[in-house]
Short mmCIF file of N, CA and C in Angstrom, two decimals:
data_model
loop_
_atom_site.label_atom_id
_atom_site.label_comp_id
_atom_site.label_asym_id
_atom_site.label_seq_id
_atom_site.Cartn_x
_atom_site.Cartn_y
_atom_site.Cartn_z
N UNK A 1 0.83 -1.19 0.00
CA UNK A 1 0.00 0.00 0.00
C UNK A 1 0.88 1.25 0.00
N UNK A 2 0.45 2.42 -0.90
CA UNK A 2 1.56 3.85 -0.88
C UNK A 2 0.69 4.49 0.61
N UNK A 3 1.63 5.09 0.94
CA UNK A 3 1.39 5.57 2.31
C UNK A 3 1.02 7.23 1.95
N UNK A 4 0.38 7.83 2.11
CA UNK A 4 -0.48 8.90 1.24
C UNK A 4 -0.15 10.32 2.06
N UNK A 5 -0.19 11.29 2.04
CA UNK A 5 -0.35 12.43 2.42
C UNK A 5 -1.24 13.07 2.78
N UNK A 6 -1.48 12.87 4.12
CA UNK A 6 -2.67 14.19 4.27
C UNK A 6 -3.31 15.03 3.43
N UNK A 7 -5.05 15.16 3.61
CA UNK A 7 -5.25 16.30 2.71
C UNK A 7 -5.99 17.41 2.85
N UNK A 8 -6.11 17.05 4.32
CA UNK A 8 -7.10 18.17 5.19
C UNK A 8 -6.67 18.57 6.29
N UNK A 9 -6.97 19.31 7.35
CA UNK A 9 -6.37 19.98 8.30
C UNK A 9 -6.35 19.14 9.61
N UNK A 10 -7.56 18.24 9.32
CA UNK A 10 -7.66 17.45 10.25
C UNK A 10 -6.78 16.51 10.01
N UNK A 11 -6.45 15.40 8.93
CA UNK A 11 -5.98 14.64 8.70
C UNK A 11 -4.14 14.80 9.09
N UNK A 12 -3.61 16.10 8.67
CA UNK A 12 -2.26 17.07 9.43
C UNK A 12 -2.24 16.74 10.67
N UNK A 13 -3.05 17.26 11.47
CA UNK A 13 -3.45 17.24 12.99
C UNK A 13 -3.20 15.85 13.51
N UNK A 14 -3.93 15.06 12.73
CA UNK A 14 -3.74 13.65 13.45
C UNK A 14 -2.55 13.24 13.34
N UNK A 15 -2.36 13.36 12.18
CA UNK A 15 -0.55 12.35 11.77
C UNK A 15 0.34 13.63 12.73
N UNK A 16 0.40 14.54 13.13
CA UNK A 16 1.39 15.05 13.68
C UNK A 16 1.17 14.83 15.26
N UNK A 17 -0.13 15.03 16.02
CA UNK A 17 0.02 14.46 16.70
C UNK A 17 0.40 13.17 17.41
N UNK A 18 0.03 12.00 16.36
CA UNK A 18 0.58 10.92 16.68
C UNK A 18 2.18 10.74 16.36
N UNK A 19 2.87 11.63 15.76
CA UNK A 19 4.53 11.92 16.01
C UNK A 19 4.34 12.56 17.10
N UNK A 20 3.76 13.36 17.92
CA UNK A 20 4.13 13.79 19.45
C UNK A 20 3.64 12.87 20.97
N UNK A 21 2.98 11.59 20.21
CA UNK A 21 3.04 10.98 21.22
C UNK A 21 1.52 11.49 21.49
N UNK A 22 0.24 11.56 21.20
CA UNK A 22 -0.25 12.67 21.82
C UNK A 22 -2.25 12.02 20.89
N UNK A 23 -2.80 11.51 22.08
CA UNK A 23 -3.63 11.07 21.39
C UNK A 23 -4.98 12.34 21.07
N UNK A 24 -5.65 12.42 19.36
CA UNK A 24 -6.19 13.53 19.43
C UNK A 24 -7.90 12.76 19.15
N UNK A 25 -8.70 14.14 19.94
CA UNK A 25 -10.15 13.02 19.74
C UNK A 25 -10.85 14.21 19.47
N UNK A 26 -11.80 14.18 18.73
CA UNK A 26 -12.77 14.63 17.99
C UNK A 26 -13.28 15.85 18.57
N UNK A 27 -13.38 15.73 20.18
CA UNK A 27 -14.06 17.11 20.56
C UNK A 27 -12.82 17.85 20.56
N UNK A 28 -11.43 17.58 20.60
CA UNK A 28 -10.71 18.26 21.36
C UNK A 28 -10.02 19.10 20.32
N UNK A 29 -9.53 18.47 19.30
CA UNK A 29 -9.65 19.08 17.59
C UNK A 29 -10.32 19.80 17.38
N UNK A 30 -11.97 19.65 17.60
CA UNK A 30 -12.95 20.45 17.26
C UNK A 30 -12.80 21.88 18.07
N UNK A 31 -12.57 21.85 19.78
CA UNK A 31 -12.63 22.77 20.28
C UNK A 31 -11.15 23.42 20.08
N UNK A 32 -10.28 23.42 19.64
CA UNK A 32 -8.65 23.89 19.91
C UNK A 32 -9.31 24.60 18.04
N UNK A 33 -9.65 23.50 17.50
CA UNK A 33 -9.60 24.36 15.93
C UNK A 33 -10.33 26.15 15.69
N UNK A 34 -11.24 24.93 16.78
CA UNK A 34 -12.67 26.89 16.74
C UNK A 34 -11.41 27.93 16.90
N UNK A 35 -10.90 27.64 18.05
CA UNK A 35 -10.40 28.49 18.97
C UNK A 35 -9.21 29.24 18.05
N UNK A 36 -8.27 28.55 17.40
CA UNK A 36 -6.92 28.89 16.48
C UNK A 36 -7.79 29.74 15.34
N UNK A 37 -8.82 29.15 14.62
CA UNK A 37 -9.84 30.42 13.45
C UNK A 37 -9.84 31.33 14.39
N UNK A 38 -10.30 31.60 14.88
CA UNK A 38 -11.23 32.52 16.15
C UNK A 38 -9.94 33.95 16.53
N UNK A 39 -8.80 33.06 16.52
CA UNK A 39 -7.30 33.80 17.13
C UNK A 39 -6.69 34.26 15.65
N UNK A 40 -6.43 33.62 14.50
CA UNK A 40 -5.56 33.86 13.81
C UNK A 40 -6.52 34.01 12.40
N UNK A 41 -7.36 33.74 12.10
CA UNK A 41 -8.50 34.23 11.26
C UNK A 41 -8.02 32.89 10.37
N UNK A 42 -7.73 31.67 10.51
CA UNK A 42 -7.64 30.36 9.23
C UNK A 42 -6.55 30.85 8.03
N UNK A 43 -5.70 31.69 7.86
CA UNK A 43 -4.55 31.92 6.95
C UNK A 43 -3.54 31.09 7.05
N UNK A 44 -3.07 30.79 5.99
CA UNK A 44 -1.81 30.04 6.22
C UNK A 44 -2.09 28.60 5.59
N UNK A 45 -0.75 27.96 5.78
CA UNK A 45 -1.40 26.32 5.18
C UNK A 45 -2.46 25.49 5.58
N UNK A 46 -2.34 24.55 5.51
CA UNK A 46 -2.83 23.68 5.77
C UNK A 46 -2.42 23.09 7.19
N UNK A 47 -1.06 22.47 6.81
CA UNK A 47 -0.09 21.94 7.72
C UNK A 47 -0.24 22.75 8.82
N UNK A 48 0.25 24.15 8.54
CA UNK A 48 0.59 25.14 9.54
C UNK A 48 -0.27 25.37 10.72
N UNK A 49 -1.48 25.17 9.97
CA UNK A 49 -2.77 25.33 10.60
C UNK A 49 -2.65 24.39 11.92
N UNK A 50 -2.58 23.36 11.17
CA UNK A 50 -2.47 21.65 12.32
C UNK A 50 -1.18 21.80 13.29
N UNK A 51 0.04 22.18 12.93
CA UNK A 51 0.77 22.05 13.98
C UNK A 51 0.35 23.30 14.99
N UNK A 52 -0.10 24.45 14.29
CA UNK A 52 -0.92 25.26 15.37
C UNK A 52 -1.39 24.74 16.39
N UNK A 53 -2.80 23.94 16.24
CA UNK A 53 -3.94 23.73 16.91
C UNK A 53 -2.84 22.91 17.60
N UNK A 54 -2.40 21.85 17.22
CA UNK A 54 -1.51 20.31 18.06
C UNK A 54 -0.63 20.82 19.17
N UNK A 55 -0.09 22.27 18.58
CA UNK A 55 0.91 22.34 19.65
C UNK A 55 -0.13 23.39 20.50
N UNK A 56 -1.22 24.13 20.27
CA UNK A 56 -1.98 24.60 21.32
C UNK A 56 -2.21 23.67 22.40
N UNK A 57 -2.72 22.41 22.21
CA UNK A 57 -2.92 21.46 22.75
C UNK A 57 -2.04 21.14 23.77
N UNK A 58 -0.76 20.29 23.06
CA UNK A 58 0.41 20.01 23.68
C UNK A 58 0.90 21.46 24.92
N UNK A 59 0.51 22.65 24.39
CA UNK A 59 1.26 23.96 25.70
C UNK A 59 -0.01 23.81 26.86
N UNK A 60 -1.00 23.66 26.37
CA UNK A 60 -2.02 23.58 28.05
C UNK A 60 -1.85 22.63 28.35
N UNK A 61 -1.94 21.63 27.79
CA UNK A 61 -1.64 19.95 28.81
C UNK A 61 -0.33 20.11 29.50
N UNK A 62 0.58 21.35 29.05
CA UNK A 62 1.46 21.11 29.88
C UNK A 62 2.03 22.11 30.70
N UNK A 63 0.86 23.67 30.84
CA UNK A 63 0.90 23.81 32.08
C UNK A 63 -0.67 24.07 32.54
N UNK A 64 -1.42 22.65 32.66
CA UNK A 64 -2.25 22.30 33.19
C UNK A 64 -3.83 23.16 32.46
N UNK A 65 -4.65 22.87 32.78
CA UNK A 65 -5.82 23.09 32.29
C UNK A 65 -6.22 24.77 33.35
N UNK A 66 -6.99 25.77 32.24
CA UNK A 66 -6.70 26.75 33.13
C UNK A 66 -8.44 27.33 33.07
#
């Protein structure tokens, strides 16, 4: 099987999170994504977009939920 490339923002999101170790679930994507449109108005890649939201994620989980 060819191993394929992402082709959506979500699909980014997942494969990069699962390189950080870092399991991602549906509400939590959903709510971090609102939130990154909401902050940065959706410009930019694709990709860019996803390591956005992933590493939003990854900085509150790690200094705690606020």
């Amino acid at each position: 099987m060819e191993n394929k490339e992402p082709t959506t923002i979500k699909g980014h999101a997942q494969r990069y999170a699962r390189s950080m170790n870092l399991q991602l679930s549906e509400e939590k994507y959903t709510r971090y994504y609102r939130r990154y449109v909401r902050k940065f108005g959706g410009g930019g890649s694709k990709f860019h977009m996803a390591v956005g939201i992933v590493d939003s994620i990854l900085l509150e989980e790690r200094n705690g939920s606020r």
